[in-house]
Every structure is written in C-alpha cells, then in structure tokens.
Short mmCIF file of C-alpha atoms in Angstrom, two decimals:
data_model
loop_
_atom_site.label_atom_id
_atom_site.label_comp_id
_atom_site.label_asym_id
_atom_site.label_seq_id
_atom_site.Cartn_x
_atom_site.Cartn_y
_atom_site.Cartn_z
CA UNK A 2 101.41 -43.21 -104.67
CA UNK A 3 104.54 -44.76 -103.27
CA UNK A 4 104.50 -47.97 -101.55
CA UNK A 5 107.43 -48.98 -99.17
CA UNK A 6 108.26 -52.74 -99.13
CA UNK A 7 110.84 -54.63 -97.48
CA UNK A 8 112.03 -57.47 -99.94
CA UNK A 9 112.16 -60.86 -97.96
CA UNK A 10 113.60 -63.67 -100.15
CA UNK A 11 112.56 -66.43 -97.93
CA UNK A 12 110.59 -66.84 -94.78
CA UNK A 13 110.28 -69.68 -92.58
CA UNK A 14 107.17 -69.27 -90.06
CA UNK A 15 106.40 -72.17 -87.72
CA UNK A 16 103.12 -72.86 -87.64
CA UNK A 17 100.60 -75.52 -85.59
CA UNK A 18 96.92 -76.35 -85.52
CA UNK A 19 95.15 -75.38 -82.80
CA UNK A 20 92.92 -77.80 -80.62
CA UNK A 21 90.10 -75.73 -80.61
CA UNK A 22 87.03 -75.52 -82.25
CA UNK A 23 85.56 -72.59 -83.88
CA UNK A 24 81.68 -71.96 -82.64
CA UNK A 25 78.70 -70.39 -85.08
CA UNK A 26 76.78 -68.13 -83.19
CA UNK A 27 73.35 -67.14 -83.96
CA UNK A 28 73.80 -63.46 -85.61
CA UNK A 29 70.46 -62.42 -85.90
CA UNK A 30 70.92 -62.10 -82.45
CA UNK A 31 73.52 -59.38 -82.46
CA UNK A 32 71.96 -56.24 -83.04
CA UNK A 33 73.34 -52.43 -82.87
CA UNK A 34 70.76 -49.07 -82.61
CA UNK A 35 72.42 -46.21 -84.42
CA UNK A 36 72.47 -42.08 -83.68
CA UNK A 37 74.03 -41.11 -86.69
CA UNK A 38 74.16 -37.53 -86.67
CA UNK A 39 73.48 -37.31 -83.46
CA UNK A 40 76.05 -33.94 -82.60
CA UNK A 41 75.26 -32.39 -85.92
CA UNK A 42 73.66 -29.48 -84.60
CA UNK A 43 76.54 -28.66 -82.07
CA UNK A 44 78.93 -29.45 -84.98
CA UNK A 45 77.41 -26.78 -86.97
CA UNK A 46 77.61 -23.73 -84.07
CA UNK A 47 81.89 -24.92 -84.13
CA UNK A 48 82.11 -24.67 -87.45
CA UNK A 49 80.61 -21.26 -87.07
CA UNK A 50 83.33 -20.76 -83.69
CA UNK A 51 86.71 -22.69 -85.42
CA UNK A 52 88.97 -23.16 -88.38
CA UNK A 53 87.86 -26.37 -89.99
CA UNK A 54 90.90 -27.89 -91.94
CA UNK A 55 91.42 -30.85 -93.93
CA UNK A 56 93.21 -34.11 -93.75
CA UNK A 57 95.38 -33.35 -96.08
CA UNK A 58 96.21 -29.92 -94.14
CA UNK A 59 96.85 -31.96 -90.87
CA UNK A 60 99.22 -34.26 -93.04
CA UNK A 61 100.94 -31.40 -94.44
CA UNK A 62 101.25 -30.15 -90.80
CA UNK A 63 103.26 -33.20 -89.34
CA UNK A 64 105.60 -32.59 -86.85
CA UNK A 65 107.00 -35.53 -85.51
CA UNK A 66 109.50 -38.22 -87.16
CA UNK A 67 108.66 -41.59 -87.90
CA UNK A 68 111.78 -43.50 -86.92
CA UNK A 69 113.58 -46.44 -87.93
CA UNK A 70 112.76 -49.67 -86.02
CA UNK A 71 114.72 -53.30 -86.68
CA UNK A 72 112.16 -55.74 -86.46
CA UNK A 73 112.40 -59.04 -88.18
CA UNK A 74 112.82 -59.97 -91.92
CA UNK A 75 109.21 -61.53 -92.20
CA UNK A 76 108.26 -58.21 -91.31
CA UNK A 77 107.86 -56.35 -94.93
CA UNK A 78 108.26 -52.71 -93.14
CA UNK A 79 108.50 -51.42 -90.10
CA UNK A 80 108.71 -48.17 -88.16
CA UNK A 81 108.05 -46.54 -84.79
CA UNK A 82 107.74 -43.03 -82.88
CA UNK A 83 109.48 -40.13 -82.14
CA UNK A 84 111.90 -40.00 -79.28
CA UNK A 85 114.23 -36.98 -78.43
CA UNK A 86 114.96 -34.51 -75.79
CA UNK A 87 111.75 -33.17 -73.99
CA UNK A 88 109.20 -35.74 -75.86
CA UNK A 89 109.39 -39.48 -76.32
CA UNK A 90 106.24 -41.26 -77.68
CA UNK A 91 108.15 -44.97 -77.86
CA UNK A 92 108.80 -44.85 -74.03
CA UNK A 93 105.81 -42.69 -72.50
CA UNK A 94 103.66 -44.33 -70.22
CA UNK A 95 101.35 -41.11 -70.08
CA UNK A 96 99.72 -42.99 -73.86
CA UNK A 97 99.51 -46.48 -74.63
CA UNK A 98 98.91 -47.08 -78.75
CA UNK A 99 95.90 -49.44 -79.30
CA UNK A 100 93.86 -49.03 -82.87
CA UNK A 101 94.76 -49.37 -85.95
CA UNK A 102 93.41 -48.15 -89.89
CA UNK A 103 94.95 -46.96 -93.46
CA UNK A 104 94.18 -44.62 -96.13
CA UNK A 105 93.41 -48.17 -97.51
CA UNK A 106 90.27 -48.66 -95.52
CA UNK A 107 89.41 -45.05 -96.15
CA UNK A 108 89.39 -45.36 -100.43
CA UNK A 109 89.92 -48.62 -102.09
CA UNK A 110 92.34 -46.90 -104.13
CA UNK A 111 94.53 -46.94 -100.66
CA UNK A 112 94.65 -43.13 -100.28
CA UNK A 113 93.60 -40.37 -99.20
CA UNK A 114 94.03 -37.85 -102.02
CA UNK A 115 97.42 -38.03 -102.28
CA UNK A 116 98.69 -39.16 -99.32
CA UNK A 117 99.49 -42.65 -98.36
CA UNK A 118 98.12 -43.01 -94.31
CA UNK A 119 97.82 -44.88 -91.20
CA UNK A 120 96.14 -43.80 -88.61
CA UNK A 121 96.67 -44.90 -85.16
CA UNK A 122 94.42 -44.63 -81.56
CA UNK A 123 95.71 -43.75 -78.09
CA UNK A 124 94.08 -44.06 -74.73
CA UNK A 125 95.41 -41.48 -71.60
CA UNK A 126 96.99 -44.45 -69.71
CA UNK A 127 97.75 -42.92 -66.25
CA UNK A 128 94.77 -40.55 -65.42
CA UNK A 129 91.27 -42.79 -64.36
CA UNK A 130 88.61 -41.90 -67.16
CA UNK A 131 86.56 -40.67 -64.01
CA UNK A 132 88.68 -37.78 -63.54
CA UNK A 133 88.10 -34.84 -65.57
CA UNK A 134 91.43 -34.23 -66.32
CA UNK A 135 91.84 -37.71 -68.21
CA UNK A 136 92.97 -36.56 -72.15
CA UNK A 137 90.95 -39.50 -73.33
CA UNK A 138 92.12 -40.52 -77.00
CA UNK A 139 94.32 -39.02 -79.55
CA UNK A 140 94.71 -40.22 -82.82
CA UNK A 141 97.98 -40.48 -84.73
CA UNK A 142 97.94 -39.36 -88.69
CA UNK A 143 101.10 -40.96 -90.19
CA UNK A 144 102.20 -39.87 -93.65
CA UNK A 145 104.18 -42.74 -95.25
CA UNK A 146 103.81 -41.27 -98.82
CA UNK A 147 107.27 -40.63 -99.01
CA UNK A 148 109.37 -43.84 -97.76
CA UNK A 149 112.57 -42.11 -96.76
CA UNK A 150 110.73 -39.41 -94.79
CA UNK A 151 107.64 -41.21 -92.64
CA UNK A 152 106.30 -38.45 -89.99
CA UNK A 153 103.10 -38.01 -87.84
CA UNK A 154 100.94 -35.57 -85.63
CA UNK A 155 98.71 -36.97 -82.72
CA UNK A 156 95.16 -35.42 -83.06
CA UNK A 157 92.85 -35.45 -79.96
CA UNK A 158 89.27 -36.82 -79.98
CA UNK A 159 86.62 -34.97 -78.63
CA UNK A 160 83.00 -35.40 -77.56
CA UNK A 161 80.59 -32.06 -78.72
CA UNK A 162 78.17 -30.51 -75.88
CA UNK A 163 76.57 -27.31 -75.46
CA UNK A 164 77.42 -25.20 -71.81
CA UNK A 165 74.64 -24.32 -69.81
CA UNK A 166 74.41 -20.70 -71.69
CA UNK A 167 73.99 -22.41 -75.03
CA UNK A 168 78.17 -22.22 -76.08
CA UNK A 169 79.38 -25.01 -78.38
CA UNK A 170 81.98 -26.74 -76.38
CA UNK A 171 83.62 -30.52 -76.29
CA UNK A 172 85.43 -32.78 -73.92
CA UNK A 173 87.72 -35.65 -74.21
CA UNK A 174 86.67 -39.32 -75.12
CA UNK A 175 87.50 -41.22 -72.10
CA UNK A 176 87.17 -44.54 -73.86
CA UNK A 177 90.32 -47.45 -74.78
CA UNK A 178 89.75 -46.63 -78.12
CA UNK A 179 91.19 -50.44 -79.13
CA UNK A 180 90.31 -50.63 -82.14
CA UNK A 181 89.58 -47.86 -85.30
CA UNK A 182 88.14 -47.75 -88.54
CA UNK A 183 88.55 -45.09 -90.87
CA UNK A 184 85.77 -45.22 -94.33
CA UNK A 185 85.22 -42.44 -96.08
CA UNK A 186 85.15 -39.57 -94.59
CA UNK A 187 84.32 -41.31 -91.14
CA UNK A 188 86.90 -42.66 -88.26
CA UNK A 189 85.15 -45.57 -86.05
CA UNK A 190 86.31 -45.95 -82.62
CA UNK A 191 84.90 -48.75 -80.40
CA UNK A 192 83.73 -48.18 -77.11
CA UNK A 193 84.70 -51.34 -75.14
CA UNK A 194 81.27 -51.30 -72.99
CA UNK A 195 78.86 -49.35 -75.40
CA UNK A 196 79.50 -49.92 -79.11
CA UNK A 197 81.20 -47.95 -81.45
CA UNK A 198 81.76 -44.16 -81.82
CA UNK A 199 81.71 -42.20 -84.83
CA UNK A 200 84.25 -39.01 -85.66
CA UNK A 201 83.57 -36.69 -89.06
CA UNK A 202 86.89 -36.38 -90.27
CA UNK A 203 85.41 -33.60 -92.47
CA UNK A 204 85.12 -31.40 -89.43
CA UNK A 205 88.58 -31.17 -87.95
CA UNK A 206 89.13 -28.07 -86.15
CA UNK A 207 91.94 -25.97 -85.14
CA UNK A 208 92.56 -24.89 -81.89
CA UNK A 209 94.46 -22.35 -79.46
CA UNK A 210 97.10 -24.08 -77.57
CA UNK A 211 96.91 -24.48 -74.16
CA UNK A 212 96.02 -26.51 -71.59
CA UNK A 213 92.28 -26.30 -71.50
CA UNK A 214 90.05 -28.58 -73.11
CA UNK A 215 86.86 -27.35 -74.87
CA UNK A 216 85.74 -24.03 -74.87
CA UNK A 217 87.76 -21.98 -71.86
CA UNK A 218 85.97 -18.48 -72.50
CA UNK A 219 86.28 -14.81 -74.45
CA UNK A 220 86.37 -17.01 -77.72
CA UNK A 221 89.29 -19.46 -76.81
CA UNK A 222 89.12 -22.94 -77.40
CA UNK A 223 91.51 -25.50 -76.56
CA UNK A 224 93.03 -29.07 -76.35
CA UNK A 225 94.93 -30.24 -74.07
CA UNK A 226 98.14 -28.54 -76.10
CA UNK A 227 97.17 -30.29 -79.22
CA UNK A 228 96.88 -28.62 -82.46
CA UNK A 229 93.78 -30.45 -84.30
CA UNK A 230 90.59 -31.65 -82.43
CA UNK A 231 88.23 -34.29 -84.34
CA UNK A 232 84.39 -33.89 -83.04
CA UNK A 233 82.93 -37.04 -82.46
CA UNK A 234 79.56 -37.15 -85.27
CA UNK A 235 77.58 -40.16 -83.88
CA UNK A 236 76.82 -43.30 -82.35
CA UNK A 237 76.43 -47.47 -83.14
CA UNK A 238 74.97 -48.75 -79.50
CA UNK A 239 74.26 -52.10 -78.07
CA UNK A 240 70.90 -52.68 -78.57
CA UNK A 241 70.17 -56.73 -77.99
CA UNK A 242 71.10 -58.57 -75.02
CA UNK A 243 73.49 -60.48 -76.74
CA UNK A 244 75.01 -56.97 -77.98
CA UNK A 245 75.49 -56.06 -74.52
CA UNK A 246 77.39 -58.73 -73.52
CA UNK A 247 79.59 -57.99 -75.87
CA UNK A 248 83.34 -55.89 -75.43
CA UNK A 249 83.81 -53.87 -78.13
CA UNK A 250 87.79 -54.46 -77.88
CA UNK A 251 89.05 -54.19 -81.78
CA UNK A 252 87.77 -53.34 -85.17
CA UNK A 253 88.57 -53.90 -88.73
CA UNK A 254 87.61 -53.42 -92.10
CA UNK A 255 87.16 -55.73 -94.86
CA UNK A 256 86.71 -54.19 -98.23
CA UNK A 257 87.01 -58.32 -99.82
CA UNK A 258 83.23 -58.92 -99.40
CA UNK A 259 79.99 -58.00 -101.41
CA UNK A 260 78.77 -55.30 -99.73
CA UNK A 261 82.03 -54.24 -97.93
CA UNK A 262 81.95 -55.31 -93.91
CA UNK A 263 84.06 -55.22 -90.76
CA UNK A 264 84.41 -57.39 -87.79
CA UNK A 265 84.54 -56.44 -84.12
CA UNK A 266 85.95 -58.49 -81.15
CA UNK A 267 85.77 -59.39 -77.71
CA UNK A 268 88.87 -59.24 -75.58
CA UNK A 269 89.21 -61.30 -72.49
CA UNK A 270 92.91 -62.44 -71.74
CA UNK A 271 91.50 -66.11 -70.38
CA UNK A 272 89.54 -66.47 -74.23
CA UNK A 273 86.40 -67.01 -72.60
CA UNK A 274 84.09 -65.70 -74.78
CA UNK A 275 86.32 -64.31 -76.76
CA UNK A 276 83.81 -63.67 -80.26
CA UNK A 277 84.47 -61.88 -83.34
CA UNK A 278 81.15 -60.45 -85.28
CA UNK A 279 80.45 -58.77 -88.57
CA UNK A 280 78.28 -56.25 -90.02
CA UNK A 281 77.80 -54.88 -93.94
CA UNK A 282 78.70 -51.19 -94.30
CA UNK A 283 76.74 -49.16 -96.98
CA UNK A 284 79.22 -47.42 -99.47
CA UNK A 285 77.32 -44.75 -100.18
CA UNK A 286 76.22 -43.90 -96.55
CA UNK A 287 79.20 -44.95 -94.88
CA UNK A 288 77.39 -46.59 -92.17
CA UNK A 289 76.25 -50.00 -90.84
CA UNK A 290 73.22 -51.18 -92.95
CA UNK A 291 70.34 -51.24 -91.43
CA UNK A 292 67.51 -53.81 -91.05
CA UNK A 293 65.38 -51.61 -89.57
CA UNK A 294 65.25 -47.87 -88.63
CA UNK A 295 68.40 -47.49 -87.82
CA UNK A 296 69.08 -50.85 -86.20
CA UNK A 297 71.81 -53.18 -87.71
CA UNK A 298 71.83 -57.05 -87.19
CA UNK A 299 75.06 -58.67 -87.57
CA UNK A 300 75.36 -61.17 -91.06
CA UNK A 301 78.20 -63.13 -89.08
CA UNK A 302 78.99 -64.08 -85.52
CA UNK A 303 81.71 -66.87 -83.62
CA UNK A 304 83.31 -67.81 -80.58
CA UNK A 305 86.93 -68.57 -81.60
CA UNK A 306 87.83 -69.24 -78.07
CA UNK A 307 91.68 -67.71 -78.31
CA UNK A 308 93.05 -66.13 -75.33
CA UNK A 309 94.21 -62.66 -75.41
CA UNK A 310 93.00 -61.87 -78.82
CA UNK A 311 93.43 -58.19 -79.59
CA UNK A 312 92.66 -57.56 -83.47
CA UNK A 313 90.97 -59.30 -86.33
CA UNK A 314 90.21 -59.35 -89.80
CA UNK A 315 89.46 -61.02 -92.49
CA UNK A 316 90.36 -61.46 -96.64
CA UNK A 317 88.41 -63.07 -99.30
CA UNK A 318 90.40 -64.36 -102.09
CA UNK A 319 89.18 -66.81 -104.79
CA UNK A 320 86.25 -67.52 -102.90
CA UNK A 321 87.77 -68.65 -99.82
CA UNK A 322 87.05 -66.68 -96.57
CA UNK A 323 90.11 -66.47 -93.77
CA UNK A 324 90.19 -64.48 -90.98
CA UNK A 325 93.52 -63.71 -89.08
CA UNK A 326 93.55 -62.98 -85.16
CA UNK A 327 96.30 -60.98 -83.28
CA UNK A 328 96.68 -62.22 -79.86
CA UNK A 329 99.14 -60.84 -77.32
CA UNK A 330 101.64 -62.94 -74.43
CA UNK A 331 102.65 -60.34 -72.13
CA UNK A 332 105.08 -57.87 -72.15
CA UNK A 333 108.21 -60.50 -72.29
CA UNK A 334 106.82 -62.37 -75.14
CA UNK A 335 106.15 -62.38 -78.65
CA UNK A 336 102.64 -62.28 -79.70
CA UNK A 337 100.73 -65.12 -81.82
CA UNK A 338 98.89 -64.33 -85.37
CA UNK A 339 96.24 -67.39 -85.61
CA UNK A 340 94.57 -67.66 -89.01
CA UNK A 341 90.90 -69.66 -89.50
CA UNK A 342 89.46 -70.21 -92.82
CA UNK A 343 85.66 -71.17 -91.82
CA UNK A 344 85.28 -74.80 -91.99
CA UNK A 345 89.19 -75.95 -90.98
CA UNK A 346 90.99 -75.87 -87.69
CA UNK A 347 92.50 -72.92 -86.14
CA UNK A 348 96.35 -72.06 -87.17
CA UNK A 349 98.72 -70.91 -84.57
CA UNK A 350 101.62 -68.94 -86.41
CA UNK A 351 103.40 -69.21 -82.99
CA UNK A 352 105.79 -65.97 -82.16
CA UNK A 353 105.60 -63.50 -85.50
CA UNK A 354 104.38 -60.76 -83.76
CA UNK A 355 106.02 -57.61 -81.31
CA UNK A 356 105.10 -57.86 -78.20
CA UNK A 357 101.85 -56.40 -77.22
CA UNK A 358 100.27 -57.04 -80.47
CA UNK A 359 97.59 -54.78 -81.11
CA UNK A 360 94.68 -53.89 -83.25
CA UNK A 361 94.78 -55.17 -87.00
CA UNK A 362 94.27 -53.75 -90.61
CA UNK A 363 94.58 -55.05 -94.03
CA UNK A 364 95.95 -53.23 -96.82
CA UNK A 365 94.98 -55.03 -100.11
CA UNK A 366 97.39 -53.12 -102.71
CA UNK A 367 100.52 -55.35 -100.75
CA UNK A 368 98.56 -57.74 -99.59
CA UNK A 369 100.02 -56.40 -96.22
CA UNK A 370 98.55 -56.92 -92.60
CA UNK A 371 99.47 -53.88 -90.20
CA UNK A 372 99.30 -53.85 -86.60
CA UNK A 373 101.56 -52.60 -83.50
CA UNK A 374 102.95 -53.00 -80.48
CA UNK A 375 101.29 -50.99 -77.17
CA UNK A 376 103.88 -51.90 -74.12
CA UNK A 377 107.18 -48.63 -73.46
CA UNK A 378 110.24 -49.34 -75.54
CA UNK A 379 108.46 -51.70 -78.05
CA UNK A 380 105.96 -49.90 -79.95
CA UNK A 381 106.98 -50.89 -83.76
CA UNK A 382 104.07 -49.92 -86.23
CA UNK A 383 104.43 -52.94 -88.67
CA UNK A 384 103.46 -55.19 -91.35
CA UNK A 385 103.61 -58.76 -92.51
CA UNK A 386 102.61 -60.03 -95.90
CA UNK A 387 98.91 -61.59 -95.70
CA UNK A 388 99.64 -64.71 -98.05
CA UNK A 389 102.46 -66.18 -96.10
CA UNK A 390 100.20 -67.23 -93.26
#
C-alpha cells in the first residue's frame, strides 16, 4: 500500500467561532424502512445474461489520467480529471462531480485488495431526470495506488427491471447522487427525496458499447457507451414523518465509533433546516441496524443551522467527538470547512476549501479529509489533514 502525501511544514488557517447554536433533535424520531435485496432476483437472471467482473478488474481497466492540479499547500494532495482532445471531464458541463468515498471506508485496512481507491459520484447535469434519455449517475473508480501514475474509469449506475416478456434489463439512476458510501462490498448513494440507494459492487457487469441503455435486443446489452454497469441491490426509505422531511443531500462514513456509523445531511443553501443525522451500520451485514424488521432509527440527530452545507463527517479521537461540515460560496468563492465538537461553538475555518466544495470522506491511515470541487474548470479531488482544524 502506498500512500501519497504532500509534506506541509507549516500552515496558518484562519479560523472564527460561529454565532450559532447547535440544536439536539429528537432521533428516535428519524426512522428509515429497508428493501435490502430487493433486485436480487433480477440480479441473478444478469448474472446468467453478462460478464460479472471485479473491482479489481475495473481498476486494472482504467483508462483515463488523473492529472496534476496546484491547489494550496494546506492541501496534503491533490489531483483532478482528464482533459485532452475529444474528452474533457474538468470542463464538461454534460457531468457535474458530487459524492465522495475511499477504499478506506470500504476495509479499515484502507484498501481494497490491493488497490488504494476513491470513488467518486456524477449526476447527468444537462438532460431533466424526466426524460428518458437522462444518463443518471456514473461513478468514478480512481486508482491512486501508485502516486506517480493516478488514473480512473467512470462506471454507470443502473436500476434492474424485468421487460414485459420477462427479460432482465436496467435503466439509469436519475438521482443527484450527492453523497456515496462505499462498505464492504456495498456502494450507498443517497437519494435527495427518498433515502438512500444501495449498489452490489460484487455484481459489476460488462457491457457492449453503444448507445443503448439496458437490454436493446438479440442478446445485446448496453450503457450509454460505458464499459462497466453497477446494478443497484436495494433500498433504505423514509419511513417517519420526520424522515420525510428530510433531503438526503450527502453521506459519510465513520469507522471512529462503537459499532461503526455514518451521518447524512440536509442541503438547503439559506441553512434552514440544514440537519445532519446518524445511524449504526452492522459489520457483518453491511447494513443499517435495525430496531425492528427492517426499520432503522437514527442514534443521533441536529440542526447545525450552516448555510450551504454540502458534506459531513465526523472523527472520534481520545474520546472526544467532532464533526467537520463542507459548505460551499458560489462558484467565485472559496468554500468554508466548519468543525463542531458537541458541546462547544461552531468553528468557521473561513476559505480552505475549492470552490464548490462537495461531499466529504475521512481516511483514518493520514488522518486525511477528502472532498472536491463540482463547478467546470475547478474540479480538484483533494485532501486536507483532519488534525489541523
């Protein structure tokens, strides 16, 4: 396992409390009602239809260069997409980069077999998710095991279903996809007005190339001209009232707590209502845990209040609790990281951030917090060093 790290002998981050108070909610309040498994059945007629490959294959199948990006020195590495004659992923407005999730998530050894991985979401930015042609969301597997050569391939998500003469098929996932989490062998996606969706990253199928998506007859299947399609396994759902008042904007995963959890949050660019909630994951299943059936209350739940807040986590270290928020400040201006240990006042860590801050991830083995940048011509994929804020 190689880890790349940009030295930084000093750092000087301004910093300012926040006039705003942190509000407990009442989690037992905040409840989810889970279909896991729920396209199992249709999963099992495409394995029977489609090459099923592994991550490591799709890794070893990258195709697109990772290329150098010159953010600033508190950033401990940095990096961004491929741009060149005839494709251009930094400056496209066709995809806008949202989610974000490591190999460090995945295995708390940070990764995934061999390979050292970030995974990043992308939402089909110009088509309306009511038109069937929308290519709904593709996911990005980066390789950063070896730092001199970082490359990726974008992988589309897809949504299983059975034609009327009993065919497996799929469709895209017309979702924002803003936030990911990748545990095990599954990838969680939120669904800003529904919950979160669940993708089997032990089913990832190869495809014909073309411009078809799903099955487009005598055998053929494709994906919008992408290689690898991931089938989408099951389903988290609002299920209480408070639930469903709830955006499902960002996702994160904190492998600090006994059991391990992860937080969601609620985007609204004002900060009304902006609220962050958590939920215990099951190590063995992979999945929420459940206080009943397969309904899962949440153990934690707050208004923070901060406008434009676009990714959270948390780290637990030595007993104390803080959770760091990403918020964004248009396309002109830096972004904000806020950090909040429960108890003390909100930090503003004013201006350390790309533009267009995104969702966030922590990676304990650096002690690094990655996120990115969404907006054309400023889409870093970065990290900053958790302790220094």
């Amino acid at each position: 396992m190689v880890w790349i790290t940009r030295i930084v002998i000093s750092t000087v981050v301004a910093a300012s409390l926040v006039q705003a108070a942190v509000e407990k909610l009442d989690a037992s309040k905040f409840t989810l009602f889970g279909k896991p498994g729920h396209y199992e059945s249709i999963i099992a007629k495409l394995d029977d239809e489609l090459p099923n490959v592994t991550v490591a294959e799709v890794i070893r199948n990258t195709n697109h260069p990772n290329l150098a990006y010159s953010g600033p020195s508190h950033w401990v590495q940095d990096f961004t997409w491929d741009k060149k004659t005839g494709y251009n992923d930094q400056d496209t407005t066709k995809w806008y980069p949202q989610g974000i999730t490591s190999s460090s998530d995945a295995y708390d050894k940070g990764t995934y077999g061999d390979n050292n991985i970030i995974l990043t979401s992308w939402y089909d930015h110009t088509v309306p998710s009511s038109d069937s042609s929308n290519k709904g969301v593709r996911i990005s597997f980066i390789d950063m095991t070896n730092p001199s050569d970082i490359k990726y391939r974008n992988v589309l998500l897809v949504v299983p279903y059975e034609t009327s003469s009993g065919s497996p098929s799929f469709h895209s996932v017309k979702i924002h996809a803003g936030g990911i989490m990748w545990y095990g062998n599954l990838l969680y996606v939120v669904d800003t007005a529904n919950g979160i969706r669940i993708f089997d990253l032990s089913h990832i199928y190869e495809v014909s190339i073309g411009d078809g998506i799903g099955n487009v007859g005598s055998g053929r299947y494709e994906a919008a001209n992408y290689k690898y399609v991931i089938p989408q396994w099951g389903h988290y759902l609002a299920y209480s009232s408070t639930a469903k008042g709830f955006n499902f904007s960002f996702i994160s995963l904190d492998r600090t707590t006994t059991p391990d959890s992860f937080v969601m949050g609620h985007y609204n660019s004002t900060g009304y209502n902006n609220r962050v909630v958590r939920f215990d994951i099951d190590y063995n299943s992979r999945l929420p845990v459940h206080s009943s059936g397969t309904t899962a209350t949440a153990t934690e739940f707050y208004n923070v209040g901060l406008k434009s807040m676009q990714g959270a986590t948390s780290v637990t270290k030595n007993g104390v609790q803080k959770y760091y928020f990403s918020c964004s400040r248009g396309e002109n201006t830096n972004g904000h990281l806020y950090t909040w240990i429960p108890g003390q006042d909100v930090v503003e860590h004013t201006g350390v951030l790309s533009k267009g801050p995104e969702d966030l991830a922590y990676r304990q083995q650096n002690d690094e917090l990655w996120t990115l940048g969404e907006h054309p011509g400023e889409r870093p994929i970065y990290a900053l060093k958790a302790g220094s804020y």
